[in-house]
Amino acid sequence: MTTAAQPTQQQYAVGSLVHARGREWVVLPDSTAELLVLRPLGGADDDVAGILPALEQVVPATFAPPTPSDLGDQQAAGLLRTALRIGFRSGAGPFRSLASVSVDPRPYQLVPLMMALRQDTVRLLIADDVGIGKTVEAGLIAAELLAQGDARGLVVLCSPALAEQWRAELYGKFGVDARLVLPSTIGRLLRETPYGHSVFRPDGAYVVSTDFIKSPRHREDFLKNCPDLVIVDEAHSCVADTAVGASARTSQQRYSLLRALADRADRHLLLVTATPHSGKEEPFRRLLGLLDDRLATVSLDTEAGRRLLAEFFVQRRRADIRDDFGDGAHFPSSRDTAESPYTLHRDYKKLLDEVLAYARETVRAADGALQQRQRWWSTLALLRTLSSSPAAAVQSLKTRAGVEEADSPEEADRTGERTVSDPADSEGAESADAVPGARLPAAETADGPDDSPEQGDTADGDEEKARLIAMAAAAGKLEGPTRDTKLKKLIATVTGLLDEGYRPIVFCRYIATADYVAKHLTKALNKKGTEHPVAVASVTGELSPDQRVTRIAELTGADEDGNPPAERRVLVATDCLSEGVNLQESFDAVVHYDLAWNPTRHEQREGRVDRFGQRTDVVKALTLYGADNPVDGIVLNVLLRKHERIRRVTGISVPVPQESESAMQAVFEGLILRGEKTAYEQEGLFPQEEAATAEQLEIAWQSSAEREKRNRSRYAQHRIKKDEVAAEVAEIRAALGTVEEVRDFTRRALTALRGMPAPTKQGGFTVHTDALPLGLRDAVTAALGPRHPRPVVFHDAPSAPRGEAALTRTDPVVAATARFVLDAALDDADKIPQWQRPARRCGVVRTKEVARPTTLLLVRHRFRLNLPTRRGGTVERLAEDARVVAFHGSATAPVWLPEEEALALLDARAAGNTDPKFAAGHIEEILAALPAVLMPALRLRSAELGKQLENSHHRVRTASQARLQGLKVLPQGDPDVLGVYHYRPVATITQGADA
């Protein structure tokens, strides 16, 4: 690097090089004569500094050419090029965030981003099917808004159970290091915050528990200091249509918080949910109203209404995006579903019949409407828990009914629906796996009466209590696979799945059932002498979100001694894991042990494994049901089979209409109140009254599906030319370094730096850091923590567990390796041991890949981008790009080659030795021609590349209907020649005239 004399109040151009504080810098936009905003040459945005030329010496600088004697082997050019490109964090292409994003988006995942680019203030509802990548889509939008400067900060509102997962996704895939704001972290955050200041900053990044921050204690501070970009996960849970009760208050507080956030007109808002419509219109309209007030009332039956909604709403089904996974991407090609019936043991059937008789008698004998509804829901709870497991039934008989506190029949129905049924608009499955009580005051306890008998504790009450005690005792005797044929069926089913190589998740409705199932599965699958033991774990709502993550990690990860996880494993879970949690990397089959009373819940369960990132081509979903259990028969016939039939016929999976609740009520009333026996295995054989209600439900359901099908193309945003945009993205990603290049670079560089990479079974490798150069070793420790596992594991995946590394360009360990290789190559060769410089700026290679002398130049270009903003005007940005160019012949009369031929030289292998003095002489000849001959040609290449980049920006903005006025991409200064590599053909010896 060379410097000039100190100028007087010089105005430096954006992109020019200066020398200050003992190093070289690039001048960034926003610089003035009085204050220079600078980034270290080759550095990151985190290293940006402001310098006052009046107080500190600043002089112009130029990038020094390579030293001819600093010669490397045939790998030197490739290592230096990749190290340079990994270091880029702001690309010159139309998507500036791609340089800092480790995930390769599928074409369909770019559609929400294209929609966002159209809007002045981004307001979107992303409602794609479960498992096709809504988190990635929201993350891409967030990363681009932050990279373009349209957003200063970011906050994700989500369930505490998903907070750590969101934080890991943002960090691993998008390079956003967000702080967790949860009840468990707020104390530490407050201690770290200066007195009188908020935990939140408008330019910060946070993942926040929605229920924690909605409380009056924290709400106002959050609203005052909230960043200008908000992502709301599982947004449907914030607008539930519940009139009264604790869950209603929770939903209302959530909605009030979102309404306050949305009221600021310039705040970007991304709502994410796979179930935007619960079947009830009011919650859906409240959700849409957060995006635009007009959507709360506009008629969606009109063309104008649907067109308005399409500006803010994107929803793709699996069928819409299946073609995007034809290239071997990790996405299942199909889901193999099947029903698996079993017949109740005679003792189990006897108890179920007795419970039905008890339910009929108690409901009929009720005194008044309120008591009737209370008894209705308590007996329905008992029926459902007994259908689930003996353990759940026993616990239900020992637990007070939640409807006991109801003051009116309406309140009893609301409480019963929330605790016994699975309403689509409930506050979520996370806390809904507790066993509902069946005990009412007239029957105090299955263990015996309380110390003080309640009113109504008469002889009839004593008789009823004795009856319940007997039923609880009978239920207890049914435990185990001998009398519980459902459990026996499960053991056989899970064994079959394991033998086929599947790793299943067994979903149960209640905590008691999950624990019961896990206990018996562990015993049955690990009998003495078992050749292949099976690891079984249970995860329920009794565990905190952190404990759930730990329990799953214990089942699926290596143990404390580093031993790999069990290949044969089973996870038993309640619906606390049915939403949001990613389990596709460790499991590939689902067993519905208990039928959900809402088909959406089944979709959510199966979506835990049937999703983007699943490596098994065909996932399985099996549904167990009692062939002679009337409760299962009703749920199957009224809900689940109809839902599946409509989905198969129309290709649309739509939520259960609001009429479903009345239809289910009618059929259960027929069973309980009138003792009518339904034909469980055949549809359409209900008694006349219930059949009419069920028919009305099916008509409403079919109508909803047909309406969704008509609007499918519009809301799937098929008009957006995603393939054209995907081609632009692919070109940008190729310019930044492909996944294969990054993987190969990391392995080669760490091999040269004495890390001794050793392959792992999963496709990555391990590296011993103790022998690495001190500077790189310190960087690895800073990235992974002082107590990181040794050796360091590098995963061939987009993300890695904490303390380990992923083979992506944005991983901090990979980035630190690239930075070390680049800095070592650019530094004075005399300052660093030669083995610590795997990349060199010069090389002369004899190879069979060329027939005549050929020279490759590694060049870094700088560009000033004038980008139109959403609100008019332009914003100035600086970006860098690295390219290789090559020519035949001498440097004084070069014949330039196409880019693809230049790139091919990077793979050329040496086939002969070259004398160092001879090699240095060739490099000197080439460098001598640099100022007068080569640099003018490189300037022309910069101008051509700038025009190509500008056209790329133009195409993307045209496709997204974004602003174009003022768009310019201009080269800044001379390009830097980082490397010069000369290739010569292998010498041949001629023997005789005919040789």
GROMACS .gro file of N, CA, C and O in nm, residues 503-538:
model
  144
  503ARG      N    1  -3.818  -4.292   1.254
  503ARG     CA    2  -3.803  -4.242   1.391
  503ARG      C    3  -3.930  -4.162   1.423
  503ARG      O    4  -3.944  -4.046   1.384
  504PRO      N    5  -4.025  -4.225   1.494
  504PRO     CA    6  -4.158  -4.165   1.508
  504PRO      C    7  -4.174  -4.071   1.627
  504PRO      O    8  -4.102  -4.080   1.727
  505ILE      N    9  -4.271  -3.980   1.612
  505ILE     CA   10  -4.322  -3.899   1.723
  505ILE      C   11  -4.464  -3.950   1.751
  505ILE      O   12  -4.545  -3.960   1.658
  506VAL      N   13  -4.493  -3.980   1.876
  506VAL     CA   14  -4.627  -4.025   1.916
  506VAL      C   15  -4.695  -3.908   1.984
  506VAL      O   16  -4.651  -3.861   2.090
  507PHE      N   17  -4.804  -3.857   1.924
  507PHE     CA   18  -4.874  -3.742   1.979
  507PHE      C   19  -4.993  -3.788   2.063
  507PHE      O   20  -5.078  -3.865   2.017
  508CYS      N   21  -4.998  -3.738   2.186
  508CYS     CA   22  -5.107  -3.767   2.279
  508CYS      C   23  -5.177  -3.636   2.315
  508CYS      O   24  -5.119  -3.527   2.306
  509ARG      N   25  -5.300  -3.648   2.363
  509ARG     CA   26  -5.376  -3.528   2.397
  509ARG      C   27  -5.342  -3.477   2.536
  509ARG      O   28  -5.343  -3.356   2.560
  510TYR      N   29  -5.309  -3.567   2.629
  510TYR     CA   30  -5.293  -3.528   2.769
  510TYR      C   31  -5.155  -3.565   2.824
  510TYR      O   32  -5.091  -3.660   2.779
  511ILE      N   33  -5.113  -3.488   2.924
  511ILE     CA   34  -4.985  -3.513   2.990
  511ILE      C   35  -4.984  -3.654   3.051
  511ILE      O   36  -4.887  -3.730   3.036
  512ALA      N   37  -5.094  -3.688   3.119
  512ALA     CA   38  -5.100  -3.819   3.184
  512ALA      C   39  -5.085  -3.932   3.083
  512ALA      O   40  -5.019  -4.033   3.108
  513THR      N   41  -5.148  -3.915   2.968
  513THR     CA   42  -5.138  -4.019   2.863
  513THR      C   43  -4.997  -4.028   2.808
  513THR      O   44  -4.944  -4.137   2.787
  514ALA      N   45  -4.933  -3.913   2.783
  514ALA     CA   46  -4.797  -3.913   2.727
  514ALA      C   47  -4.700  -3.983   2.822
  514ALA      O   48  -4.616  -4.064   2.779
  515ASP      N   49  -4.710  -3.952   2.951
  515ASP     CA   50  -4.621  -4.016   3.048
  515ASP      C   51  -4.648  -4.166   3.057
  515ASP      O   52  -4.556  -4.249   3.068
  516TYR      N   53  -4.775  -4.201   3.053
  516TYR     CA   54  -4.816  -4.343   3.057
  516TYR      C   55  -4.762  -4.418   2.935
  516TYR      O   56  -4.705  -4.527   2.946
  517VAL      N   57  -4.779  -4.359   2.818
  517VAL     CA   58  -4.733  -4.422   2.695
  517VAL      C   59  -4.581  -4.436   2.694
  517VAL      O   60  -4.526  -4.541   2.657
  518ALA      N   61  -4.511  -4.328   2.734
  518ALA     CA   62  -4.364  -4.333   2.734
  518ALA      C   63  -4.313  -4.443   2.826
  518ALA      O   64  -4.218  -4.515   2.793
  519LYS      N   65  -4.376  -4.456   2.943
  519LYS     CA   66  -4.333  -4.558   3.039
  519LYS      C   67  -4.348  -4.698   2.980
  519LYS      O   68  -4.254  -4.780   2.988
  520HIS      N   69  -4.463  -4.724   2.920
  520HIS     CA   70  -4.487  -4.859   2.869
  520HIS      C   71  -4.409  -4.886   2.739
  520HIS      O   72  -4.368  -5.001   2.715
  521LEU      N   73  -4.388  -4.784   2.656
  521LEU     CA   74  -4.307  -4.803   2.536
  521LEU      C   75  -4.163  -4.836   2.574
  521LEU      O   76  -4.099  -4.924   2.515
  522THR      N   77  -4.110  -4.763   2.671
  522THR     CA   78  -3.973  -4.789   2.716
  522THR      C   79  -3.957  -4.933   2.762
  522THR      O   80  -3.860  -5.001   2.728
  523LYS      N   81  -4.056  -4.982   2.838
  523LYS     CA   82  -4.050  -5.118   2.890
  523LYS      C   83  -4.064  -5.221   2.778
  523LYS      O   84  -3.988  -5.318   2.771
  524ALA      N   85  -4.160  -5.198   2.687
  524ALA     CA   86  -4.189  -5.296   2.583
  524ALA      C   87  -4.079  -5.303   2.477
  524ALA      O   88  -4.051  -5.411   2.423
  525LEU      N   89  -4.018  -5.189   2.446
  525LEU     CA   90  -3.918  -5.185   2.338
  525LEU      C   91  -3.777  -5.216   2.386
  525LEU      O   92  -3.685  -5.226   2.304
  526ASN      N   93  -3.761  -5.230   2.516
  526ASN     CA   94  -3.627  -5.256   2.571
  526ASN      C   95  -3.630  -5.375   2.667
  526ASN      O   96  -3.573  -5.369   2.776
  527LYS      N   97  -3.698  -5.480   2.625
  527LYS     CA   98  -3.702  -5.600   2.707
  527LYS      C   99  -3.562  -5.662   2.719
  527LYS      O  100  -3.475  -5.637   2.637
  528LYS      N  101  -3.544  -5.738   2.821
  528LYS     CA  102  -3.414  -5.800   2.846
  528LYS      C  103  -3.373  -5.882   2.724
  528LYS      O  104  -3.451  -5.961   2.671
  529GLY      N  105  -3.250  -5.859   2.680
  529GLY     CA  106  -3.199  -5.931   2.565
  529GLY      C  107  -3.228  -5.864   2.432
  529GLY      O  108  -3.193  -5.919   2.326
  530THR      N  109  -3.290  -5.746   2.434
  530THR     CA  110  -3.319  -5.675   2.310
  530THR      C  111  -3.188  -5.642   2.238
  530THR      O  112  -3.096  -5.583   2.297
  531GLU      N  113  -3.182  -5.676   2.110
  531GLU     CA  114  -3.058  -5.656   2.034
  531GLU      C  115  -3.033  -5.509   2.007
  531GLU      O  116  -2.920  -5.461   2.013
  532HIS      N  117  -3.141  -5.433   1.973
  532HIS     CA  118  -3.126  -5.292   1.940
  532HIS      C  119  -3.215  -5.209   2.035
  532HIS      O  120  -3.335  -5.193   2.011
  533PRO      N  121  -3.159  -5.159   2.144
  533PRO     CA  122  -3.241  -5.082   2.238
  533PRO      C  123  -3.296  -4.954   2.173
  533PRO      O  124  -3.239  -4.902   2.077
  534VAL      N  125  -3.405  -4.908   2.230
  534VAL     CA  126  -3.474  -4.790   2.177
  534VAL      C  127  -3.477  -4.682   2.284
  534VAL      O  128  -3.516  -4.707   2.398
  535ALA      N  129  -3.436  -4.561   2.245
  535ALA     CA  130  -3.443  -4.447   2.337
  535ALA      C  131  -3.582  -4.384   2.327
  535ALA      O  132  -3.631  -4.357   2.217
  536VAL      N  133  -3.646  -4.363   2.442
  536VAL     CA  134  -3.780  -4.305   2.446
  536VAL      C  135  -3.779  -4.187   2.542
  536VAL      O  136  -3.721  -4.194   2.651
  537ALA      N  137  -3.841  -4.077   2.502
  537ALA     CA  138  -3.852  -3.960   2.589
  537ALA      C  139  -3.991  -3.900   2.574
  537ALA      O  140  -4.055  -3.912   2.469
  538SER      N  141  -4.036  -3.835   2.680
  538SER     CA  142  -4.168  -3.770   2.682
  538SER      C  143  -4.151  -3.620   2.702
  538SER      O  144  -4.076  -3.576   2.790
   0.00000   0.00000   0.00000
